[in-house]
Amino acid sequence: MLKNYIFDLGGVLLDLCIQNVNKQFMKLGLPSTELVEGGSIYKLAEDYQLGRVSTQDFCKLVAEKCLPETTLNDIEQAWNSICVNIAERKLKALRRLRKTEGVASISLLSNTNELHWEYCCKNWFNANGNKPEDFFDRIFLSQELHLQKPDPEIFKTAIRELGASPAETIFLDDS
């Protein structure tokens, strides 16, 4: 029997649009080659997601590759443009699942970074009187664990910290 549900954020709960980020950064003068695998911003974004780079340093380093008038706020807005929406029906479903008898835990496990997480909290998880604790017993973020999917260690860490049995746990992901 399933007792532990672990959800991914992007692509499962959060609707994403990568084209938004690319368009916004190109408007700021960032060459498109920087955003694809092999580009320096692509690598920087991965380091940021793993918590190896602070938000301030991330924004500053990206801004250095953009037009001279680009502000750190411009970078934040462009970066967060990937985050489109978390449908209210998904939030309601999480609340219902938390109240289901026999469910031990509802958790979030995501490859994400501080800006995206704060944006999601501000707009959905902390909006309308909500708190992240209304939806999740535990939250596991790559930026805090310094691990990312698909590394098996991030899953093992979540299971271990939950005190859960892998046989009674499901991870819902978009890939």
Short mmCIF file of C-alpha atoms in Angstrom, two decimals:
data_model
loop_
_atom_site.label_atom_id
_atom_site.label_comp_id
_atom_site.label_asym_id
_atom_site.label_seq_id
_atom_site.Cartn_x
_atom_site.Cartn_y
_atom_site.Cartn_z
CA MET A 1 0.00 0.00 0.00
CA LEU A 2 1.24 3.48 -0.84
CA LYS A 3 1.77 5.64 2.24
CA ASN A 4 4.24 8.25 1.03
CA TYR A 5 3.75 10.52 -1.96
CA ILE A 6 6.63 12.60 -3.23
CA PHE A 7 5.87 15.17 -5.93
CA ASP A 8 8.18 16.95 -8.32
CA LEU A 9 7.51 20.68 -8.69
CA GLY A 10 8.22 21.70 -12.30
CA GLY A 11 6.11 19.96 -14.91
CA VAL A 12 4.01 18.17 -12.29
CA LEU A 13 2.60 20.84 -9.98
CA LEU A 14 4.07 23.92 -11.63
CA ASP A 15 3.36 24.63 -15.29
CA LEU A 16 6.61 25.70 -16.96
CA CYS A 17 7.45 27.53 -20.17
CA ILE A 18 11.15 27.47 -21.03
CA GLN A 19 10.49 29.65 -24.09
CA ASN A 20 9.52 32.50 -21.74
CA VAL A 21 13.00 32.49 -20.18
CA ASN A 22 14.76 32.33 -23.53
CA LYS A 23 12.69 35.22 -24.95
CA GLN A 24 13.13 37.38 -21.86
CA PHE A 25 16.89 36.85 -21.68
CA MET A 26 17.34 37.50 -25.39
CA LYS A 27 15.45 40.81 -24.92
CA LEU A 28 18.08 41.63 -22.30
CA GLY A 29 20.81 40.95 -24.85
CA LEU A 30 21.91 37.53 -23.63
CA PRO A 31 23.08 35.49 -26.63
CA SER A 32 20.92 32.39 -27.15
CA THR A 33 24.07 30.24 -27.23
CA GLU A 34 24.53 31.02 -23.52
CA LEU A 35 21.23 29.33 -22.64
CA VAL A 36 21.78 25.96 -24.28
CA GLU A 37 23.75 23.04 -22.92
CA GLY A 38 27.41 23.96 -23.17
CA GLY A 39 26.76 27.68 -22.69
CA SER A 40 28.23 29.37 -19.63
CA ILE A 41 24.81 30.50 -18.33
CA TYR A 42 23.47 26.97 -18.71
CA LYS A 43 26.31 25.72 -16.47
CA LEU A 44 25.84 28.63 -14.06
CA ALA A 45 22.11 27.79 -13.79
CA GLU A 46 22.95 24.20 -12.90
CA ASP A 47 25.39 25.38 -10.21
CA TYR A 48 22.73 27.77 -8.91
CA GLN A 49 20.16 24.97 -8.78
CA LEU A 50 22.61 22.90 -6.74
CA GLY A 51 23.16 25.73 -4.27
CA ARG A 52 26.77 26.27 -5.30
CA VAL A 53 26.11 29.88 -6.33
CA SER A 54 24.13 32.48 -4.37
CA THR A 55 21.14 34.26 -5.90
CA GLN A 56 23.00 37.56 -5.88
CA ASP A 57 26.04 36.08 -7.64
CA PHE A 58 23.84 34.25 -10.13
CA CYS A 59 21.97 37.43 -11.09
CA LYS A 60 25.17 39.46 -11.21
CA LEU A 61 27.00 36.95 -13.44
CA VAL A 62 24.03 36.69 -15.83
CA ALA A 63 23.67 40.49 -15.94
CA GLU A 64 27.32 40.80 -16.97
CA LYS A 65 26.45 38.92 -20.20
CA CYS A 66 23.43 41.14 -20.94
CA LEU A 67 22.99 44.72 -22.12
CA PRO A 68 24.75 47.27 -19.88
CA GLU A 69 21.48 48.74 -18.56
CA THR A 70 20.23 45.34 -17.33
CA THR A 71 19.40 45.34 -13.62
CA LEU A 72 19.40 42.47 -11.15
CA ASN A 73 15.62 42.86 -10.97
CA ASP A 74 15.46 42.37 -14.77
CA ILE A 75 17.38 39.11 -14.34
CA GLU A 76 15.05 37.91 -11.58
CA GLN A 77 11.95 38.68 -13.66
CA ALA A 78 13.37 36.99 -16.75
CA TRP A 79 14.46 33.95 -14.73
CA ASN A 80 11.09 33.59 -13.01
CA SER A 81 9.17 33.91 -16.29
CA ILE A 82 9.54 30.12 -16.64
CA CYS A 83 7.08 29.72 -13.75
CA VAL A 84 3.64 29.97 -15.33
CA ASN A 85 1.03 28.63 -12.90
CA ILE A 86 0.06 26.10 -10.27
CA ALA A 87 -3.57 25.27 -10.91
CA GLU A 88 -5.88 25.61 -7.92
CA ARG A 89 -7.18 22.09 -8.64
CA LYS A 90 -3.67 20.74 -7.95
CA LEU A 91 -3.44 22.62 -4.66
CA LYS A 92 -6.87 21.30 -3.65
CA ALA A 93 -5.82 17.76 -4.60
CA LEU A 94 -2.72 18.03 -2.40
CA ARG A 95 -4.86 19.20 0.54
CA ARG A 96 -7.30 16.30 0.02
CA LEU A 97 -4.48 13.78 -0.23
CA ARG A 98 -2.98 15.04 3.05
CA LYS A 99 -6.31 14.27 4.75
CA THR A 100 -6.58 10.78 3.29
CA GLU A 101 -6.52 8.02 5.89
CA GLY A 102 -3.45 5.80 5.62
CA VAL A 103 -1.29 8.43 3.91
CA ALA A 104 1.83 8.93 6.03
CA SER A 105 3.43 11.81 4.17
CA ILE A 106 3.15 14.19 1.22
CA SER A 107 6.47 15.68 0.18
CA LEU A 108 8.02 17.80 -2.53
CA LEU A 109 11.33 16.85 -4.16
CA SER A 110 12.52 19.29 -6.79
CA ASN A 111 15.52 20.39 -8.78
CA THR A 112 14.98 24.06 -8.09
CA ASN A 113 16.67 27.23 -6.95
CA GLU A 114 15.98 30.01 -4.49
CA LEU A 115 14.37 32.43 -6.97
CA HIS A 116 11.96 29.87 -8.40
CA TRP A 117 11.06 28.48 -4.98
CA GLU A 118 10.44 31.94 -3.52
CA TYR A 119 8.34 32.84 -6.58
CA CYS A 120 6.22 29.69 -6.17
CA CYS A 121 5.78 30.35 -2.46
CA LYS A 122 4.81 33.99 -3.02
CA ASN A 123 2.34 33.24 -5.81
CA TRP A 124 0.85 29.90 -4.74
CA PHE A 125 2.12 28.13 -1.63
CA ASN A 126 2.04 31.26 0.56
CA ALA A 127 -0.80 32.99 -1.27
CA ASN A 128 -4.41 33.32 -0.11
CA GLY A 129 -3.56 32.42 3.47
CA ASN A 130 -1.72 29.25 2.45
CA LYS A 131 1.58 28.00 3.84
CA PRO A 132 3.84 25.34 2.28
CA GLU A 133 3.04 23.17 5.34
CA ASP A 134 -0.60 23.10 4.20
CA PHE A 135 0.52 21.02 1.23
CA PHE A 136 3.69 19.19 2.26
CA ASP A 137 5.04 17.40 5.30
CA ARG A 138 8.58 17.75 3.97
CA ILE A 139 10.23 19.76 1.22
CA PHE A 140 13.45 18.56 -0.42
CA LEU A 141 15.10 21.09 -2.74
CA SER A 142 18.23 20.52 -4.80
CA GLN A 143 19.56 23.93 -3.76
CA GLU A 144 19.55 22.85 -0.11
CA LEU A 145 20.60 19.22 -0.54
CA HIS A 146 23.33 20.03 -3.11
CA LEU A 147 22.02 17.04 -5.05
CA GLN A 148 19.75 16.81 -8.07
CA LYS A 149 17.63 14.30 -9.89
CA PRO A 150 18.34 11.83 -11.39
CA ASP A 151 21.19 11.19 -8.90
CA PRO A 152 19.91 8.25 -6.81
CA GLU A 153 21.32 9.89 -3.67
CA ILE A 154 18.65 12.62 -3.69
CA PHE A 155 15.92 9.97 -3.61
CA LYS A 156 17.73 7.95 -0.93
CA THR A 157 18.09 11.12 1.15
CA ALA A 158 14.37 11.87 0.94
CA ILE A 159 13.39 8.30 1.85
CA ARG A 160 15.88 8.23 4.73
CA GLU A 161 14.74 11.60 6.13
CA LEU A 162 11.10 10.58 5.85
CA GLY A 163 11.81 7.28 7.60
CA ALA A 164 9.81 5.76 4.76
CA SER A 165 9.83 2.38 3.10
CA PRO A 166 10.66 2.59 -0.62
CA ALA A 167 8.03 -0.10 -1.25
CA GLU A 168 5.36 2.20 0.23
CA THR A 169 6.55 5.35 -1.56
CA ILE A 170 5.80 6.79 -4.99
CA PHE A 171 7.60 9.66 -6.69
CA LEU A 172 5.52 11.56 -9.23
CA ASP A 173 7.72 13.20 -11.85
CA ASP A 174 7.31 14.58 -15.36
CA SER A 175 10.20 12.62 -16.83
#
